[in-house]
Structure formats: C-alpha cells, structure tokens
Rosetta silent file (secondary structure, phi, psi, omega in degrees, C-alpha in Angstrom):
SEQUENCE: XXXXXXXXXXXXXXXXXXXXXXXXXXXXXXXXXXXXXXXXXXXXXXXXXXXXXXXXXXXXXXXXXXXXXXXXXXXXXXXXXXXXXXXXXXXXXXXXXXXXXXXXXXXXXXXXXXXXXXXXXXXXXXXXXXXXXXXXXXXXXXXXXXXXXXXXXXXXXXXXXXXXXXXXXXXXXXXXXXXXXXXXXXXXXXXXXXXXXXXXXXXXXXXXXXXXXXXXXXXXXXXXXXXXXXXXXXXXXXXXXXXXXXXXXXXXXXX
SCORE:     score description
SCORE:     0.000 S_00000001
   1 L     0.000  138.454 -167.357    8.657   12.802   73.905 S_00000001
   2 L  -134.620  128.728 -175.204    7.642   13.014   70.245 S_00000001
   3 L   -72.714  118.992 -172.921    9.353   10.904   67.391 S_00000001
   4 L   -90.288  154.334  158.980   10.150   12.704   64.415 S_00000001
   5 L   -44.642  131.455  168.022    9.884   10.685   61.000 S_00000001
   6 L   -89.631  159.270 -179.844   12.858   10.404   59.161 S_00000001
   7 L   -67.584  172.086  168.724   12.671   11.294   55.617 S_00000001
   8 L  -128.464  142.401 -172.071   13.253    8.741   53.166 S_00000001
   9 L  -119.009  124.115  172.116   15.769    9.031   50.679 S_00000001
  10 L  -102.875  150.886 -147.989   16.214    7.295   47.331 S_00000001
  11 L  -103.546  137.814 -177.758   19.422    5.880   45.599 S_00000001
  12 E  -144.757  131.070  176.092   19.358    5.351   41.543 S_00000001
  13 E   -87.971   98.821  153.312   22.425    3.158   39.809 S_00000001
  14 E  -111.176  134.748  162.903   22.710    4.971   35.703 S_00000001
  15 E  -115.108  149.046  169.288   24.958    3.241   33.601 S_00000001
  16 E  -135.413   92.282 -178.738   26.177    4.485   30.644 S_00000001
  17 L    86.913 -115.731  163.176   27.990    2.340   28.634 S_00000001
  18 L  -106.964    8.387 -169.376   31.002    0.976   30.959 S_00000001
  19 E   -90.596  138.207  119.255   30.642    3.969   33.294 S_00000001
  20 E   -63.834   96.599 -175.184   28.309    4.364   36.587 S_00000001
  21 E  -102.455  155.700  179.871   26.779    6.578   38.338 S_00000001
  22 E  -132.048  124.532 -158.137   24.644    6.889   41.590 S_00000001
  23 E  -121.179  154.806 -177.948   22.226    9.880   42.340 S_00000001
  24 L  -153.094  152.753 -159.640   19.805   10.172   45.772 S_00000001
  25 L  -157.973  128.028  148.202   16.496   12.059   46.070 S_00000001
  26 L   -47.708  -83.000  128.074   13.785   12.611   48.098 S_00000001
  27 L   -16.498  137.122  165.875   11.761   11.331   45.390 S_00000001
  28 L   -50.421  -16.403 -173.810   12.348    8.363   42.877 S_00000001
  29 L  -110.542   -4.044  177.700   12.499   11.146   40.005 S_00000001
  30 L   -82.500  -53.631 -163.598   15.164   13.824   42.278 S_00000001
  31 L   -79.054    2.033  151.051   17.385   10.890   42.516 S_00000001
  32 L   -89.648   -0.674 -162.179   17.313   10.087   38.707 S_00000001
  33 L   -94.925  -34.234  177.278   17.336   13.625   37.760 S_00000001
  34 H   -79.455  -19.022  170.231   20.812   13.465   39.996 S_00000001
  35 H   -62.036  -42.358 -175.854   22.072   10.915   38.533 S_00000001
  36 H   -65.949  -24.622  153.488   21.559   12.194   35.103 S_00000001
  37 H   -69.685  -27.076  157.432   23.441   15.381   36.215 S_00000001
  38 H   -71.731  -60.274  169.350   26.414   13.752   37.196 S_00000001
  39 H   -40.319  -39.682 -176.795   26.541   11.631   34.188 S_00000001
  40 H   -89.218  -40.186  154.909   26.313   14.232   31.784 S_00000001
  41 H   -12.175  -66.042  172.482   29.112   16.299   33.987 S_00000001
  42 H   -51.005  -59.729  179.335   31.187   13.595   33.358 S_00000001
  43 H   -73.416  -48.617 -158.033   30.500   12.970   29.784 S_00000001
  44 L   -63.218   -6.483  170.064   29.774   16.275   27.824 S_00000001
  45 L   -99.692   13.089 -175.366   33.596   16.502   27.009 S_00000001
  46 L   -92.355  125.939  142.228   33.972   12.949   25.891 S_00000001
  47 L   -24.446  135.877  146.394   33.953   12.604   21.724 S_00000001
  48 L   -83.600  140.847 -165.741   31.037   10.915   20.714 S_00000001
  49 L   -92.229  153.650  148.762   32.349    7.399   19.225 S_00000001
  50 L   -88.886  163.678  158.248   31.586    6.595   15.952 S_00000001
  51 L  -114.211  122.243  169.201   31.399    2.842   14.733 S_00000001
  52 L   -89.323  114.495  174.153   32.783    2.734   11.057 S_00000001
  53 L   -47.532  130.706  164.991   30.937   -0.379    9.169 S_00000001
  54 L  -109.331  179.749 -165.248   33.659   -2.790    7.951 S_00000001
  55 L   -34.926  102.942 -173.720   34.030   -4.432    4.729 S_00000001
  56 L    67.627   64.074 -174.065   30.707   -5.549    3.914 S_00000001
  57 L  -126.551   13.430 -176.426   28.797   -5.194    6.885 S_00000001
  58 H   -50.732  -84.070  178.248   26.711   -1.950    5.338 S_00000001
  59 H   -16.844  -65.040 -171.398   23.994   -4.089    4.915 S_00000001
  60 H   -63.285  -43.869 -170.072   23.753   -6.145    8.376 S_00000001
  61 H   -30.271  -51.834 -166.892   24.151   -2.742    9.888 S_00000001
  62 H   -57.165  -62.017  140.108   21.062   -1.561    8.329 S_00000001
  63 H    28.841  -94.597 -179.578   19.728   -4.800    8.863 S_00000001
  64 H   -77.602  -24.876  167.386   19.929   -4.911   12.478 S_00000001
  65 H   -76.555   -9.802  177.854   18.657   -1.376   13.141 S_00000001
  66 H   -98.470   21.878 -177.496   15.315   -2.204   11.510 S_00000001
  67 H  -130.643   34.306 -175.736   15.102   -5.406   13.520 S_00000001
  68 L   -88.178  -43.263  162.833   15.883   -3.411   16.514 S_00000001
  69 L   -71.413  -25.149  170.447   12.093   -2.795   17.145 S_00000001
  70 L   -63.167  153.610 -175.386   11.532   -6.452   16.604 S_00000001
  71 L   -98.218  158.663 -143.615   10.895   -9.100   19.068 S_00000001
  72 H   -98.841  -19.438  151.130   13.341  -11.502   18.551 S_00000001
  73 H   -25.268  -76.832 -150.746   10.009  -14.367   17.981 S_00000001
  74 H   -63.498  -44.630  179.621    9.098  -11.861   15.153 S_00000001
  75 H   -98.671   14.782 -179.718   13.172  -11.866   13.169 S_00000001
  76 H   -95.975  -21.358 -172.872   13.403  -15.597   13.711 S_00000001
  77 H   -94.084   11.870  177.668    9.972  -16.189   11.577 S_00000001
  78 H   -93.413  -50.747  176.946   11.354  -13.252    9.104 S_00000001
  79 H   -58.768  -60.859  175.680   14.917  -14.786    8.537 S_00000001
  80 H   -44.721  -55.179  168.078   12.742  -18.548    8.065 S_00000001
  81 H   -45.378  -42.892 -178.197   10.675  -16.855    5.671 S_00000001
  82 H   -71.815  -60.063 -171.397   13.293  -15.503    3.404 S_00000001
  83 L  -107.200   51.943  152.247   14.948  -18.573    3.115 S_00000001
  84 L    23.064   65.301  165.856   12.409  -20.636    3.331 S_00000001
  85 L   -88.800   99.877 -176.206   12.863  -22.630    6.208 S_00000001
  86 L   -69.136  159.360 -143.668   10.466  -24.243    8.572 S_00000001
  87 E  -148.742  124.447 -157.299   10.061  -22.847   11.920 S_00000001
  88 E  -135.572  113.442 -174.809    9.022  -24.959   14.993 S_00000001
  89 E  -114.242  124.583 -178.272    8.474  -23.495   19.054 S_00000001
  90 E  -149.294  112.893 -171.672    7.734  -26.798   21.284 S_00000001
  91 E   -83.544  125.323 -173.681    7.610  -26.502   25.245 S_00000001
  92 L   -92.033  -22.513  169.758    9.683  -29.558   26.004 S_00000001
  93 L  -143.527 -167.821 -149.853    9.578  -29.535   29.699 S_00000001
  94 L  -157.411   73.448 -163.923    7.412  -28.522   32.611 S_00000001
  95 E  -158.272  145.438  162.681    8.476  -28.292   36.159 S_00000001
  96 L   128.483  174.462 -175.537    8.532  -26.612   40.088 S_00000001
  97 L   -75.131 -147.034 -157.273    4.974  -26.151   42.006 S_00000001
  98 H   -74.530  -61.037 -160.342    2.037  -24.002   40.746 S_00000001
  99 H   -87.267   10.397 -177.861    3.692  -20.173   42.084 S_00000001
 100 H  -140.173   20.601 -159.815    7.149  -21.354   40.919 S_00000001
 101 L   -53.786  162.411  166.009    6.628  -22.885   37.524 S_00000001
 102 E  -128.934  121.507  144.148    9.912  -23.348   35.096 S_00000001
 103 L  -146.881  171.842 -178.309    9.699  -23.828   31.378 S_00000001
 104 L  -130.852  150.924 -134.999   11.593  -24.662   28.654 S_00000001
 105 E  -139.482  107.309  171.605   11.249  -24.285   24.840 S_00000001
 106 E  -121.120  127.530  176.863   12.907  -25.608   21.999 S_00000001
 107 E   -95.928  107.754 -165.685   13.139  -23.937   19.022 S_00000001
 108 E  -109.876  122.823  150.526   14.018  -25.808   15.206 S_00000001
 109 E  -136.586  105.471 -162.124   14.636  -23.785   12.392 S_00000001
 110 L    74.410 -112.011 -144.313   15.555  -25.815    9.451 S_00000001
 111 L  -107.208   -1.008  165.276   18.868  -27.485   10.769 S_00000001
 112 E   -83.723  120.761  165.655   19.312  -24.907   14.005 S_00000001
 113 E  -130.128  129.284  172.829   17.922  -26.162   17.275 S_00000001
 114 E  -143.342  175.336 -167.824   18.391  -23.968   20.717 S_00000001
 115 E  -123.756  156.297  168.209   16.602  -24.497   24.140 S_00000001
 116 E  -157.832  139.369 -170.577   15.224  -20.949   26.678 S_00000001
 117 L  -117.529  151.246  148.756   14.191  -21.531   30.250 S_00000001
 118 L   174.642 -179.218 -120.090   12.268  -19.084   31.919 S_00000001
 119 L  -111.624    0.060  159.811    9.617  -18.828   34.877 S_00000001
 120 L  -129.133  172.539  161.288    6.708  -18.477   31.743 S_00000001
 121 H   -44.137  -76.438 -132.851    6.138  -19.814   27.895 S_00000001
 122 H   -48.113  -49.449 -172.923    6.148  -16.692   26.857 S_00000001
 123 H   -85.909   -7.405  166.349    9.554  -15.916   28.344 S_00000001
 124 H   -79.973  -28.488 -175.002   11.198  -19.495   27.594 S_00000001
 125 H   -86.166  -24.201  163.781   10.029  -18.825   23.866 S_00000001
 126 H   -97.035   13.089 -179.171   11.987  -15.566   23.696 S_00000001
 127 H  -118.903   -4.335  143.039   15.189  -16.561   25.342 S_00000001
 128 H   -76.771  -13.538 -178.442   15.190  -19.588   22.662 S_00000001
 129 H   -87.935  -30.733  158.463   14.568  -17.524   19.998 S_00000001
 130 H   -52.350  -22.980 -175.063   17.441  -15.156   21.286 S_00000001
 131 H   -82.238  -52.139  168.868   19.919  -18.506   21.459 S_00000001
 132 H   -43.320  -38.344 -179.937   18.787  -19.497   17.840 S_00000001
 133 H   -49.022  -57.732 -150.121   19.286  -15.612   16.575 S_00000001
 134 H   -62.592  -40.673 -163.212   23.260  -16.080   17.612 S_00000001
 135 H   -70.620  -48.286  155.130   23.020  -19.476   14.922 S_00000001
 136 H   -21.980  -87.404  141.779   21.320  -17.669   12.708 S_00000001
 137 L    -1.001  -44.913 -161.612   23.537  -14.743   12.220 S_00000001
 138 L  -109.648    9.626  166.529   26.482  -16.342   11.063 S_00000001
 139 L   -57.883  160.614  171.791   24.804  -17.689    8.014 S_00000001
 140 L   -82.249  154.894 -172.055   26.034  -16.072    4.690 S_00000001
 141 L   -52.636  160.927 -164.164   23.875  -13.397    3.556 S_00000001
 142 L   -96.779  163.378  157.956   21.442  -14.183    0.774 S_00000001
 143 L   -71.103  158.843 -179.129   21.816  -12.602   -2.832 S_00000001
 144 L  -111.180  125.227  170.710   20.405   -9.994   -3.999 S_00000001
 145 L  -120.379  149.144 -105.010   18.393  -10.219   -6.978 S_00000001
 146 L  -139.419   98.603 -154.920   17.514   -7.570   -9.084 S_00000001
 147 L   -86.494  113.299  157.085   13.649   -7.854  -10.536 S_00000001
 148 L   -10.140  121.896  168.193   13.724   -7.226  -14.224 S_00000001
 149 L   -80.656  109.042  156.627   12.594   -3.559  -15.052 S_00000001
 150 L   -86.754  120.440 -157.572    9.695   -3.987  -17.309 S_00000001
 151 L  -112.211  129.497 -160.841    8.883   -1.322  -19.821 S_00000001
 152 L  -113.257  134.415  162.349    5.338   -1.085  -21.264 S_00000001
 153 L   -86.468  117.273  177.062    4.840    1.496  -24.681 S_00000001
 154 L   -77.696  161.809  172.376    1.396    3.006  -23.877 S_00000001
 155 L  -140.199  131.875 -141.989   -0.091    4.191  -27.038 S_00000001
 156 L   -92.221  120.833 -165.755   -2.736    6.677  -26.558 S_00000001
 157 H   -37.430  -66.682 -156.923   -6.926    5.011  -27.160 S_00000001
 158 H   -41.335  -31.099  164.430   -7.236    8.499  -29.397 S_00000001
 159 H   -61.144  -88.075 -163.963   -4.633    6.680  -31.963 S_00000001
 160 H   -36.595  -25.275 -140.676   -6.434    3.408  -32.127 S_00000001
 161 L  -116.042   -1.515 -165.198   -9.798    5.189  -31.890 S_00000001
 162 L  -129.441    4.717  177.532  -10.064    7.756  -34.337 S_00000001
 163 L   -59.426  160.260  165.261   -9.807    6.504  -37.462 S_00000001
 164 L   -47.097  -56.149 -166.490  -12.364    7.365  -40.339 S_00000001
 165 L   -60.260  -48.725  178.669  -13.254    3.604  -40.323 S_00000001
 166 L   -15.936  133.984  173.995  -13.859    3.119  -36.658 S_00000001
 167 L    58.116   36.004  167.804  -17.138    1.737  -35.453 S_00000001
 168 L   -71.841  139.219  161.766  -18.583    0.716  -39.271 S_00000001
 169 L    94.573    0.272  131.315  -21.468   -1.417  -38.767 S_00000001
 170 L   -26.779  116.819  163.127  -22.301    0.126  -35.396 S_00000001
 171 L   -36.145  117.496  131.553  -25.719    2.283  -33.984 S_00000001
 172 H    23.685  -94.152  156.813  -24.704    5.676  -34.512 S_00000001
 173 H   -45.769  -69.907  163.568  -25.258    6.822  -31.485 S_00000001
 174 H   -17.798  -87.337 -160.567  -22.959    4.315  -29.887 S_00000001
 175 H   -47.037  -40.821  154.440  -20.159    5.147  -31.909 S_00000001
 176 H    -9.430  -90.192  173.078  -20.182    8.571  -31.061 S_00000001
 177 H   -73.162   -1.231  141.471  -20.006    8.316  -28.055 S_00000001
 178 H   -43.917  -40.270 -176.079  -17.612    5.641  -28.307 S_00000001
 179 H   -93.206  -47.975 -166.216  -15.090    8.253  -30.228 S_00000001
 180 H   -79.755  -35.992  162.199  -15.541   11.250  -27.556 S_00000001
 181 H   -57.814  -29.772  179.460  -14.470    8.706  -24.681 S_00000001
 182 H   -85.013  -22.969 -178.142  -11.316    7.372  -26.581 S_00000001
 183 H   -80.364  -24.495  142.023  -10.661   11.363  -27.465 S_00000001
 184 L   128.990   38.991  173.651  -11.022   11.795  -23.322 S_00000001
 185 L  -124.271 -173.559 -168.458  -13.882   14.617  -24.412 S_00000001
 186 L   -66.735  155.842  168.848  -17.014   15.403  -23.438 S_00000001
 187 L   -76.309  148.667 -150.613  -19.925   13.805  -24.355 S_00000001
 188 L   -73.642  149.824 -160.941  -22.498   14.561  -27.244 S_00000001
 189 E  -119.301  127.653  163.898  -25.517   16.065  -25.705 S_00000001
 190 E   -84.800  130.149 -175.714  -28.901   15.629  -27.413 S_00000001
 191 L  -137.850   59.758  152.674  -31.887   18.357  -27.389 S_00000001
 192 L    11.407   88.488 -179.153  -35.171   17.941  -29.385 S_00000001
 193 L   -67.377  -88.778 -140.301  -35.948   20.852  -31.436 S_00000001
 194 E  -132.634  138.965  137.315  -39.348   20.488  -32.912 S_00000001
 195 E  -114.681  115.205 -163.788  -42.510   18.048  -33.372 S_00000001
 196 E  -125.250 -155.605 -160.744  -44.771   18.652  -36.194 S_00000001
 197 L    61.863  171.729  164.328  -47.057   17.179  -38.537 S_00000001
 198 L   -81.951  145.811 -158.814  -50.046   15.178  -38.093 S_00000001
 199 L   -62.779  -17.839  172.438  -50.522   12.573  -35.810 S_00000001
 200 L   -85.649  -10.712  165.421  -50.079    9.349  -37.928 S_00000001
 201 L  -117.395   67.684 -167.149  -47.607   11.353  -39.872 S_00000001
 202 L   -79.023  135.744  159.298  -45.165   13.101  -37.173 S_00000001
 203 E   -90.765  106.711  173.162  -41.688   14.762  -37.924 S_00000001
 204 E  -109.971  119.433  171.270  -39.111   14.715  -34.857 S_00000001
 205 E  -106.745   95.140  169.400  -36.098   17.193  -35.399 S_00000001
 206 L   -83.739  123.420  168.444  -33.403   16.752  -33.116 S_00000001
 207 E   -60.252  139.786 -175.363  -30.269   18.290  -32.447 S_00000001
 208 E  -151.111  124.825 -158.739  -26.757   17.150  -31.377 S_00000001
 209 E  -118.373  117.759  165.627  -23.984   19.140  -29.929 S_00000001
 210 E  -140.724  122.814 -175.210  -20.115   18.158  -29.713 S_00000001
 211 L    45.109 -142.358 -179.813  -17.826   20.581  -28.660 S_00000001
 212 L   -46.153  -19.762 -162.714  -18.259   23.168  -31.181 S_00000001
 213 E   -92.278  151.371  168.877  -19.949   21.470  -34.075 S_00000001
 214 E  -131.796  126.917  171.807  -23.961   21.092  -34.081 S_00000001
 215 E  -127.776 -162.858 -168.099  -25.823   18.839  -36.313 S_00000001
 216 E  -157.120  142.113 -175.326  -29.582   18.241  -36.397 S_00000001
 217 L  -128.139  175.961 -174.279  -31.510   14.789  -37.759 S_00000001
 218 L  -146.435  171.443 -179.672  -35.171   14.447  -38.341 S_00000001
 219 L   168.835  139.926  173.815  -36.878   10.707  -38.250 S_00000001
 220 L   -66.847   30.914  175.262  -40.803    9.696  -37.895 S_00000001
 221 L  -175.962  136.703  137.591  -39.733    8.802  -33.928 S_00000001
 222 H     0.671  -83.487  158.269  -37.484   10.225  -31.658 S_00000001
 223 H   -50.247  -28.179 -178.969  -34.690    7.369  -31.996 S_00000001
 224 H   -87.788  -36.028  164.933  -34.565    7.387  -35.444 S_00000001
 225 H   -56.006  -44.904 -143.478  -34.066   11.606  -35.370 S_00000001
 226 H   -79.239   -5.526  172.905  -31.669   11.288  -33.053 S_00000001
 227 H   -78.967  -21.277 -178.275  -29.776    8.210  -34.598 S_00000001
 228 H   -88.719  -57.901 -175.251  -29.810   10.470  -37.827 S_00000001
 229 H   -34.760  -56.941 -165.980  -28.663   13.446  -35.886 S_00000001
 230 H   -40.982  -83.276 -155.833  -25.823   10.840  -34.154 S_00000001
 231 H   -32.812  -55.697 -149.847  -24.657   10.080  -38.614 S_00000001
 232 H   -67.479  -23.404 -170.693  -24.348   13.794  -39.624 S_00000001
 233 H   -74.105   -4.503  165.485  -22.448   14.750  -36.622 S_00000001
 234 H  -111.345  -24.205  134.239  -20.104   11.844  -37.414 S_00000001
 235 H   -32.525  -62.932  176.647  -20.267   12.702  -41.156 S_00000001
 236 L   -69.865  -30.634  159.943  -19.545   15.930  -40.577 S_00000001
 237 L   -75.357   54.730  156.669  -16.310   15.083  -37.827 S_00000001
 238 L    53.920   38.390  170.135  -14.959   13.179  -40.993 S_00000001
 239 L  -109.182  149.008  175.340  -15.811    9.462  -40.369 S_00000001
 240 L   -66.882  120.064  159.741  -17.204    7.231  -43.046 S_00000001
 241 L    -5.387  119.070 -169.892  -20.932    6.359  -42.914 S_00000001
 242 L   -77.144  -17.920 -170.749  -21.943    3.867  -40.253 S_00000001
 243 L   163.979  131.069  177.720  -24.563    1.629  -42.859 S_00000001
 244 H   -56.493    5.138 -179.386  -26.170    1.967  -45.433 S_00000001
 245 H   -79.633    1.869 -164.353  -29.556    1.212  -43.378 S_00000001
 246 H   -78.755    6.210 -159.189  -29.917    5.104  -42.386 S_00000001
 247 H  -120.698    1.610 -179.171  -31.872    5.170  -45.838 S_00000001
 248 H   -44.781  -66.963 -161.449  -34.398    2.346  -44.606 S_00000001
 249 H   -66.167  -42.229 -165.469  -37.410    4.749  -42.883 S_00000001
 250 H   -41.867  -57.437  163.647  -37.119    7.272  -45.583 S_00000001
 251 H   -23.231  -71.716 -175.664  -38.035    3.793  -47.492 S_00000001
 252 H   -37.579  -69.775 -168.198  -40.639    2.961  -45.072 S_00000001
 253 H   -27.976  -56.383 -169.796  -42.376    6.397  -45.256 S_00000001
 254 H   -50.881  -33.967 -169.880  -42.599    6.091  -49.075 S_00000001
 255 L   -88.651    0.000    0.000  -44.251    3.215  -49.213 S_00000001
C-alpha cells in the first residue's frame, strides 16, 4: 500500500476597504491572484468615491499626503521644528525576560506628552510618536507668511564702464582690457611687428588688435611699445588719455 501526498492548498484574506474576500491556491501567489479576481468582480461596477475637502482643510489634505511617506518619528520632529518646540524620546520602563522584552517610551513635545509599548525601542518609539501625532493634529494651523518679493535694478557694467573718463591714471594696458570685459568682448590681442636699430639703440613696433580696429605703438622695450600701442587703441576707441607720462621715454631717449 502506497500513500499518496496530499497537495497543499493555500487560503489568502484581501480586504478592501470594509469588504472581504478569500481566494485558495496551490501556491501562495494562485491564491492571491484569486482573491484579487473576486475582488475586482465584485467591485468594477462600484463608483469610485471621491472625498470632497471641506472648508479649509485644502491644506491639511495636502499636508497629510506628503507626510504619508513619512515615519511618524520623522513628522513629529517636522511639526516641532516649525513651531519651534522641543522634542524629547525617553525609554521610561524596561521589563519581561531576555526573548520577551517590553518597552515603553515617552515622548514630550513642548506641552504634549504620550507613552508606546512595544516588544522593541524602536517600536515603543513609533507607537508614541503615533499617540502624540493624534495631540498634535488638533493644533491650529500656523500662518502663512508671505516673504517680501525683493526687486533688484541691474544696470548693465557696459554703462558704468564705458565712459571717456574711465580708468584715468591707470597702465594702459590694464584699462583696456578692463573696458573689453565690462563691454562682455573679446580681448585685445598683442603681436610684435618689427625690431630694428642698433643694439644700445633698439626700436620695438608692436601692434594691437580689438575687434575691428588695429593700432600699432613703438617704445625702446617691448612694454613700453606695447603700453603705447595699449594708448592709441584707446585714443582711437574715443577715451581720454590715460597720463600724461606716455611722453616720459621719448624724454629719456632725448637726453
């Protein structure tokens, strides 16, 4: 004589809402898949209910759906925060052997105190912060205030920055390029044309390019062309003469 197995068959409770149903499966996932076929039998001709917000409850509405992903630890130190409230978790008792522990939690926020038991901290500290939540709640809602709109008038560098006068008593060079950064354009690019003469008397004639215009300086050194170069190209964009020292080496030289 040979025993057969019996199969095993599994039973799944879905509720929905105040309704119940019960589905069986060879498998834990046949008998939820039957449940879930019966339920929606039942159901796909039922009106979906709305809930209509009453008078001023837009707000908590909102409210509570974004504190729907929150752990309720997490909207008790959020609410404390806003109104600026201190916020206190203290396990107050202790008790049952080692594999059976109990504890309990009391939670103060400001002038709200609740107690949560449960068989860990962790779960004593959320079922006080759920009892505190309900205290919470019926405070009145805070105001809403309305942060000044500030309005700043920019004024564009290219104003401030462009006058004839700009950069008097300045290096040349500087100011230049000091004016094509406040006009937001490119910068003047220097190229060294020529070196002549003899060596104790040398001539350097340099060039200087901005956008379209080219001017060209000369100077017994390199800095001094190209600081001359720098004036006519700002002489020539219409700005007034950076100092009257541009007439110094010519000085030197004579003498």
């Amino acid at each position: 004589r040979y025993h057969c197995p019996v199969p095993k068959i599994f039973y799944v409770q879905l509720t929905v809402g105040n309704s119940e149903f019960f589905g069986e499966g060879k498998t834990r996932q046949a008998a939820r898949h039957n449940a879930a076929m019966k339920a929606l039998q039942v159901l796909q001709n039922e009106p979906i209910p709305e809930k209509l917000p009453q008078n001023g409850e837009t707000g908590k509405e909102s409210e509570e759906d974004k504190d729907a992903n929150k752990s309720e630890i997490s909207v008790v130190f959020e609410i404390a925060l806003k109104r600026n409230i201190p916020v206190s978790f203290e396990v107050i008792k202790e008790s049952g052997p080692p594999h059976m522990k109990s504890f309990v939690t009391r939670v103060t926020v400001g002038e709200f105190t609740a107690e949560g038991e449960g068989n860990s901290k962790k779960l004593s500290k959320k079922r006080a912060a759920m009892a505190v939540l309900q205290e919470l709640k019926k405070l009145p809602p805070l105001p809403v205030i309305e942060k000044p709109k500030l309005y700043f008038k920019k004024r564009p560098k290219t104003i401030l920055k462009t006058g004839p006068e700009y950069g008097q008593g300045m290096n040349p060079i500087s100011r230049l390029a000091q004016i094509q950064q406040a006009k937001k354009e490119k910068e003047p690019e220097y190229v060294l044309l020529s070196e002549r003469g003899m060596p104790r008397r040398r001539e350097f004639v340099m060039q200087v390019k901005v956008g379209n215009e080219i001017t060209t300086g000369t100077g017994p050194n390199k800095k001094i062309a190209k600081r001359n170069a720098a004036e006519a190209m700002l002489l020539q964009l219409g700005y007034k003469a950076s100092t009257p020292l541009q007439d110094q080496p010519e000085k030197v030289r004579a003498n």
